[in-house]
């Protein structure tokens, strides 16, 4: 069964600190992995997208890594800001079909001053 | 300019009623989606249309009927609403139906069935 699991479920950090969110998946065959940011009451917004051959991708203070062998990904946030408070969702799509995304439950990040 | 818009943003209704949610995208995309986000925050695909044709139809009760009058619009009609239909419904669009294309999400419609 295609699944995406994320940890931790929630995280509180102080402004300016770094953090790393984890994602494990069992989706096969693998096409790509995305990290989305979802602010409260808003739709998800894409941060990064990685294919099988990519093992790291950055978007400003966000850096995603992918280990396709172990089927793990991480999202590292550097020098956190209050506006980083949101849910971060790992999303995987399977190859060979239409653009059907499989979502993790997300990690709820709270950045405190 | 809003890329993917949904109306209404909030919808409160009673069990047994019929309601519709509308979605419009101005990105020129040819593929649109409906997702349901339940209380556990999982987003799950319900339907997808490509050039007005249904291409993804997950295990969804047939009380849910999508309609795509043109490539820029995808509406969701729900008959005989049940308590379990309470959720946030997101519309999304992408340039194409292949897995490489990025999906852009609307702001969501929070449906509460009482």
CSV table of C-alpha atoms in Angstrom, one decimal, chain A residues 15-89:
chain,number,residue,atom,x,y,z
A,15,UNK,CA,12.8,32.0,16.1
A,16,UNK,CA,16.2,31.9,14.5
A,17,UNK,CA,16.8,28.2,15.2
A,18,UNK,CA,17.1,25.5,12.6
A,19,UNK,CA,14.9,22.3,12.4
A,20,UNK,CA,14.6,19.2,10.3
A,21,UNK,CA,11.4,17.4,9.4
A,22,UNK,CA,11.4,13.7,8.3
A,23,UNK,CA,9.4,11.8,5.7
A,24,UNK,CA,9.4,8.1,4.9
A,25,UNK,CA,7.4,6.6,2.0
A,26,UNK,CA,6.5,3.3,0.5
A,27,UNK,CA,5.2,4.6,-2.8
A,28,UNK,CA,6.3,2.4,-5.7
A,29,UNK,CA,7.2,2.9,-8.5
A,30,UNK,CA,8.5,6.3,-7.4
A,31,UNK,CA,8.1,9.4,-9.6
A,32,UNK,CA,8.8,12.4,-7.5
A,33,UNK,CA,8.6,13.8,-4.0
A,34,UNK,CA,7.4,17.2,-3.0
A,35,UNK,CA,7.4,19.3,0.1
A,36,UNK,CA,4.4,21.6,0.5
A,37,UNK,CA,3.8,24.4,3.1
A,38,UNK,CA,0.2,24.8,4.3
A,39,UNK,CA,-0.6,27.9,6.3
A,40,UNK,CA,-3.7,27.7,8.5
A,41,UNK,CA,-6.8,28.2,6.4
A,42,UNK,CA,-5.0,28.2,3.1
A,43,UNK,CA,-4.2,25.7,0.4
A,44,UNK,CA,-0.8,23.9,0.2
A,45,UNK,CA,2.0,25.7,-1.6
A,46,UNK,CA,4.9,23.9,-3.2
A,47,UNK,CA,8.4,24.4,-1.7
A,48,UNK,CA,10.4,21.8,-3.6
A,49,UNK,CA,10.0,18.9,-6.0
A,50,UNK,CA,12.7,16.2,-6.5
A,51,UNK,CA,12.9,13.3,-8.9
A,52,UNK,CA,14.7,10.0,-8.4
A,53,UNK,CA,18.0,11.3,-9.6
A,54,UNK,CA,18.1,14.4,-7.3
A,55,UNK,CA,19.2,14.1,-3.7
A,56,UNK,CA,19.0,17.7,-2.6
A,57,UNK,CA,17.2,20.8,-3.6
A,58,UNK,CA,17.0,24.2,-2.0
A,59,UNK,CA,14.5,27.0,-2.0
A,60,UNK,CA,15.7,29.9,0.0
A,61,UNK,CA,16.0,28.8,3.7
A,62,UNK,CA,14.4,25.5,2.8
A,63,UNK,CA,16.6,22.5,1.8
A,64,UNK,CA,15.1,19.1,1.0
A,65,UNK,CA,17.0,15.9,0.7
A,66,UNK,CA,16.0,12.6,-0.8
A,67,UNK,CA,17.4,9.1,-0.4
A,68,UNK,CA,15.6,7.0,-2.9
A,69,UNK,CA,17.3,3.8,-1.7
A,70,UNK,CA,16.0,4.1,1.8
A,71,UNK,CA,12.9,5.9,0.7
A,72,UNK,CA,13.4,8.8,3.0
A,73,UNK,CA,13.3,12.6,2.7
A,74,UNK,CA,14.0,15.5,5.0
A,75,UNK,CA,13.2,19.2,5.0
A,76,UNK,CA,15.7,21.4,6.7
A,77,UNK,CA,14.6,24.9,7.7
A,78,UNK,CA,17.4,27.3,8.4
A,79,UNK,CA,17.2,30.4,10.6
A,80,UNK,CA,13.5,30.0,11.2
A,81,UNK,CA,11.1,33.0,11.1
A,82,UNK,CA,7.7,33.5,12.7
A,83,UNK,CA,6.2,33.2,9.2
A,84,UNK,CA,7.5,29.6,9.0
A,85,UNK,CA,4.8,28.6,11.4
A,86,UNK,CA,2.6,26.2,9.3
A,87,UNK,CA,2.1,22.6,8.4
A,88,UNK,CA,4.8,21.0,6.2
A,89,UNK,CA,3.5,18.1,4.0
